[in-house]
Short mmCIF file of C-alpha atoms in Angstrom, two decimals:
data_model
loop_
_atom_site.label_atom_id
_atom_site.label_comp_id
_atom_site.label_asym_id
_atom_site.label_seq_id
_atom_site.Cartn_x
_atom_site.Cartn_y
_atom_site.Cartn_z
CA MET A 1 10.86 21.82 -25.42
CA ARG A 2 8.81 19.14 -25.87
CA ASP A 3 11.99 16.30 -24.27
CA ALA A 4 12.10 18.31 -21.22
CA TYR A 5 8.56 18.25 -20.94
CA HIS A 6 8.62 14.13 -21.58
CA GLU A 7 12.15 14.00 -19.30
CA GLU A 8 9.64 15.83 -16.15
CA LEU A 9 6.91 12.98 -17.35
CA ASP A 10 9.67 10.26 -16.52
CA LEU A 11 10.55 11.51 -13.34
CA LEU A 12 7.53 11.70 -12.64
CA THR A 13 7.66 8.29 -12.61
CA GLY A 14 10.45 7.30 -11.08
CA LYS A 15 9.17 9.52 -7.77
CA LEU A 16 6.00 7.23 -8.11
CA VAL A 17 7.97 4.06 -7.50
CA GLU A 18 10.14 5.49 -5.22
CA MET A 19 6.64 5.72 -3.34
CA THR A 20 6.11 1.95 -4.11
CA ARG A 21 9.33 1.56 -2.27
CA LEU A 22 9.23 2.98 1.04
CA VAL A 23 5.99 1.88 1.84
CA ARG A 24 6.63 -1.12 1.11
CA SER A 25 9.87 -0.77 3.36
CA ALA A 26 7.36 0.47 5.68
CA ILE A 27 4.89 -2.83 5.45
CA SER A 28 7.85 -4.52 6.43
CA ARG A 29 8.84 -2.84 9.52
CA ALA A 30 5.41 -2.68 10.38
CA THR A 31 5.03 -6.12 10.60
CA THR A 32 7.76 -7.33 11.84
CA ALA A 33 7.67 -5.11 14.77
CA LEU A 34 4.11 -6.31 15.48
CA LEU A 35 4.85 -9.85 15.12
CA ASP A 36 8.13 -9.34 17.67
CA ALA A 37 6.93 -6.35 19.85
CA ASP A 38 9.49 -4.41 18.60
CA LEU A 39 8.78 -0.75 19.93
CA GLN A 40 11.69 0.59 18.44
CA LEU A 41 10.48 -1.03 15.02
CA ALA A 42 7.32 0.82 15.70
CA GLU A 43 8.39 4.03 15.98
CA SER A 44 10.95 3.96 12.55
CA VAL A 45 7.62 3.12 10.45
CA ILE A 46 5.68 6.33 12.75
CA SER A 47 8.23 8.65 11.93
CA ARG A 48 10.00 7.75 8.61
CA ASP A 49 6.04 8.48 7.35
CA GLN A 50 6.97 11.68 6.97
CA GLU A 51 9.78 10.78 3.69
CA VAL A 52 5.64 9.19 2.15
CA ASN A 53 3.94 12.36 2.73
CA ALA A 54 6.99 14.57 1.58
CA THR A 55 7.73 12.27 -1.65
CA PHE A 56 4.10 12.85 -2.43
CA ALA A 57 3.41 16.46 -1.75
CA ASP A 58 6.45 16.15 -4.30
CA ILE A 59 4.10 14.61 -7.07
CA GLU A 60 1.65 16.83 -6.56
CA SER A 61 3.41 19.77 -7.41
CA SER A 62 4.96 18.63 -10.27
CA ILE A 63 2.13 17.85 -11.21
CA PHE A 64 0.21 21.17 -10.50
CA GLU A 65 2.82 22.58 -12.02
CA LEU A 66 2.93 20.24 -15.12
CA MET A 67 -0.49 20.94 -16.15
CA ALA A 68 0.09 25.22 -16.01
CA ARG A 69 2.86 25.40 -17.93
CA GLN A 70 2.15 22.39 -20.63
CA GLN A 71 -1.81 22.23 -20.24
CA PRO A 72 -0.88 18.11 -21.27
CA VAL A 73 -4.17 16.42 -23.39
CA ALA A 74 -4.82 12.92 -24.74
CA VAL A 75 -2.13 10.30 -23.41
CA ASP A 76 -0.33 13.01 -21.44
CA LEU A 77 -3.34 14.58 -19.37
CA ARG A 78 -3.98 10.44 -18.34
CA MET A 79 -0.49 10.11 -17.45
CA VAL A 80 -0.57 13.14 -14.81
CA ILE A 81 -4.41 12.15 -13.47
CA THR A 82 -3.17 8.37 -13.31
CA ALA A 83 -0.08 10.20 -11.31
CA LEU A 84 -1.81 11.79 -8.87
CA ARG A 85 -4.29 8.59 -8.37
CA MET A 86 -1.51 6.77 -7.90
CA GLY A 87 -0.25 8.60 -5.47
CA THR A 88 -3.17 9.42 -3.37
CA ASP A 89 -3.27 5.86 -3.55
CA LEU A 90 0.23 5.36 -1.53
CA GLU A 91 0.24 7.46 0.56
CA ARG A 92 -2.79 6.17 2.27
CA MET A 93 -0.93 2.17 1.88
CA GLY A 94 2.46 4.23 3.50
CA ASP A 95 -0.62 4.96 6.67
CA LEU A 96 -2.43 1.81 6.72
CA ALA A 97 1.22 0.91 7.51
CA VAL A 98 1.48 2.64 10.16
CA HIS A 99 -1.48 2.16 11.99
CA VAL A 100 -0.34 -1.32 11.87
CA ALA A 101 3.20 -0.07 13.72
CA LYS A 102 0.43 2.06 16.34
CA VAL A 103 -1.10 -1.48 17.26
CA ALA A 104 2.38 -2.41 17.81
CA ARG A 105 3.45 0.31 20.09
CA LEU A 106 -0.17 0.32 22.04
CA ARG A 107 0.55 -3.54 23.01
CA HIS A 108 4.25 -3.11 23.49
CA PRO A 109 5.88 -5.23 25.72
CA ASP A 110 3.32 -7.93 24.83
CA SER A 111 3.18 -9.27 22.15
CA ALA A 112 -0.47 -7.94 19.38
CA ILE A 113 -0.72 -11.17 18.31
CA PRO A 114 -1.61 -14.42 19.65
CA PRO A 115 0.17 -17.82 18.69
CA GLU A 116 -2.97 -19.29 16.78
CA THR A 117 -3.22 -16.11 14.09
CA ARG A 118 0.76 -15.65 13.66
CA SER A 119 1.54 -17.80 10.14
CA THR A 120 -1.35 -15.84 9.21
CA ILE A 121 0.29 -12.01 9.77
CA VAL A 122 3.41 -13.37 8.49
CA GLU A 123 1.00 -14.14 5.12
CA MET A 124 -0.61 -10.80 4.80
CA GLY A 125 2.39 -8.88 5.97
CA GLN A 126 4.13 -10.66 3.19
CA ILE A 127 1.99 -10.68 0.41
CA ALA A 128 1.29 -6.56 0.65
CA GLU A 129 5.44 -6.81 0.36
CA ASN A 130 4.77 -8.74 -2.97
CA LEU A 131 1.74 -6.45 -3.90
CA VAL A 132 3.37 -3.62 -3.69
CA THR A 133 6.19 -4.96 -4.98
CA LYS A 134 4.76 -5.89 -8.63
CA ALA A 135 2.63 -2.93 -8.47
CA GLY A 136 6.22 -0.85 -8.26
CA SER A 137 7.66 -2.72 -11.34
CA CYS A 138 4.12 -2.40 -13.21
CA VAL A 139 4.24 2.13 -12.63
CA ALA A 140 8.44 1.39 -13.95
CA SER A 141 7.25 -0.87 -17.25
CA ARG A 142 3.40 0.20 -17.51
CA ASP A 143 2.97 -3.49 -17.95
CA VAL A 144 -0.06 -4.26 -18.68
CA GLU A 145 -0.74 -7.52 -17.82
CA SER A 146 1.48 -7.42 -14.69
CA ALA A 147 -0.29 -5.03 -13.51
CA LEU A 148 -3.74 -7.06 -14.21
CA GLU A 149 -2.06 -10.31 -12.06
CA LEU A 150 -2.46 -8.10 -9.36
CA GLU A 151 -6.20 -9.25 -8.56
CA GLN A 152 -5.38 -12.64 -8.39
CA ASP A 153 -2.81 -12.52 -5.46
CA ASP A 154 -5.21 -9.65 -3.77
CA ASP A 155 -7.81 -12.30 -3.82
CA ALA A 156 -5.20 -15.24 -1.44
CA MET A 157 -5.01 -11.39 0.68
CA ASP A 158 -8.74 -11.71 1.00
CA ARG A 159 -8.84 -14.90 1.86
CA LEU A 160 -6.69 -14.82 4.44
CA HIS A 161 -8.67 -11.97 6.53
CA ARG A 162 -11.82 -14.32 6.41
CA ARG A 163 -9.69 -16.74 7.69
CA LEU A 164 -8.70 -14.97 11.05
CA PHE A 165 -12.32 -13.63 10.80
CA ARG A 166 -12.82 -17.64 11.84
CA ASN A 167 -10.12 -17.65 14.24
CA ILE A 168 -11.91 -14.86 16.49
CA LEU A 169 -14.95 -16.32 16.21
CA ALA A 170 -14.28 -20.29 17.08
CA LYS A 171 -15.99 -21.32 20.23
CA ASP A 172 -11.67 -21.98 21.36
CA TRP A 173 -10.82 -18.81 21.33
CA GLN A 174 -9.74 -18.00 24.57
CA HIS A 175 -7.67 -13.91 24.34
CA GLY A 176 -10.83 -12.14 25.14
CA VAL A 177 -12.52 -8.85 22.79
CA GLU A 178 -9.33 -6.63 23.45
CA PRO A 179 -6.80 -8.65 21.28
CA ALA A 180 -9.91 -9.59 19.10
CA ILE A 181 -10.06 -5.89 18.11
CA ASP A 182 -6.66 -5.61 17.49
CA ILE A 183 -6.69 -8.53 15.37
CA THR A 184 -9.77 -7.37 13.42
CA LEU A 185 -8.18 -3.96 13.04
CA ILE A 186 -4.67 -5.82 12.35
CA GLY A 187 -6.91 -7.89 9.37
CA ARG A 188 -8.77 -4.44 8.31
CA TYR A 189 -5.54 -2.48 7.20
CA TYR A 190 -3.51 -5.37 5.52
CA GLU A 191 -6.43 -6.22 3.02
CA ARG A 192 -7.07 -2.37 2.80
CA TYR A 193 -3.70 -1.83 1.71
CA ALA A 194 -3.78 -4.77 -0.57
CA ASP A 195 -6.45 -3.24 -1.58
CA HIS A 196 -5.08 0.29 -2.46
CA ALA A 197 -1.76 -1.79 -4.50
CA VAL A 198 -4.60 -3.47 -6.94
CA ARG A 199 -6.38 -0.26 -7.34
CA VAL A 200 -2.17 1.28 -8.02
CA ALA A 201 -2.00 -1.51 -10.81
CA GLY A 202 -5.68 -0.66 -12.34
CA ASP A 203 -4.69 2.63 -13.46
CA VAL A 204 -1.75 1.67 -15.30
CA VAL A 205 -4.12 -0.59 -16.91
CA TYR A 206 -5.69 2.88 -17.30
CA LEU A 207 -2.42 4.52 -18.27
CA VAL A 208 -1.86 2.57 -21.25
CA THR A 209 -5.71 1.31 -22.48
CA GLY A 210 -7.40 3.98 -21.62
CA THR A 211 -9.73 1.59 -19.67
CA ARG A 212 -9.69 0.17 -16.57
CA PRO A 213 -10.21 -3.35 -15.60
CA SER A 214 -13.45 -4.64 -14.55
#
């Protein structure tokens, strides 16, 4: 009976790792759609968010069933609670990728990204992908040391976010208000995406140690 129970917990972990793969693909495609003004790719990010939502719904259902049938305590209870928190953060990351894709769709056939901000968006997209990849690895391996490293990776995203503001506020900004608003929103979406990835890693630390990183 207990073996079957722990197999269910392992399946739960596998579903969370799958969610990290889905939201990594979403932010990767959303970034490309944004940079290349690719309408078809943007639409695919928006439509395929249903996969992320369905996976999260499956995780929620599994958690509620486990709690009802097994009444977990101690470490097992911590596992199901943190799994729910992780799933919530990952679902939100999928939504943020959709927000990026919607900006690309809104400005099509033009690009929403002025030339002087393009390299920053490229870097933000790369960091977002790296963060969620590491978060997924941490979920699978429960590696506390790697989970704690995500905070430093997130610092790089914060620096790029500030760089975008400097671009918008520079005296030589020539693109007007609408692109400035787009860039402000896009920067916020990437910054929040990274924050959620760090929260997922923090939940791994809590799951293993029983304490949250400061």
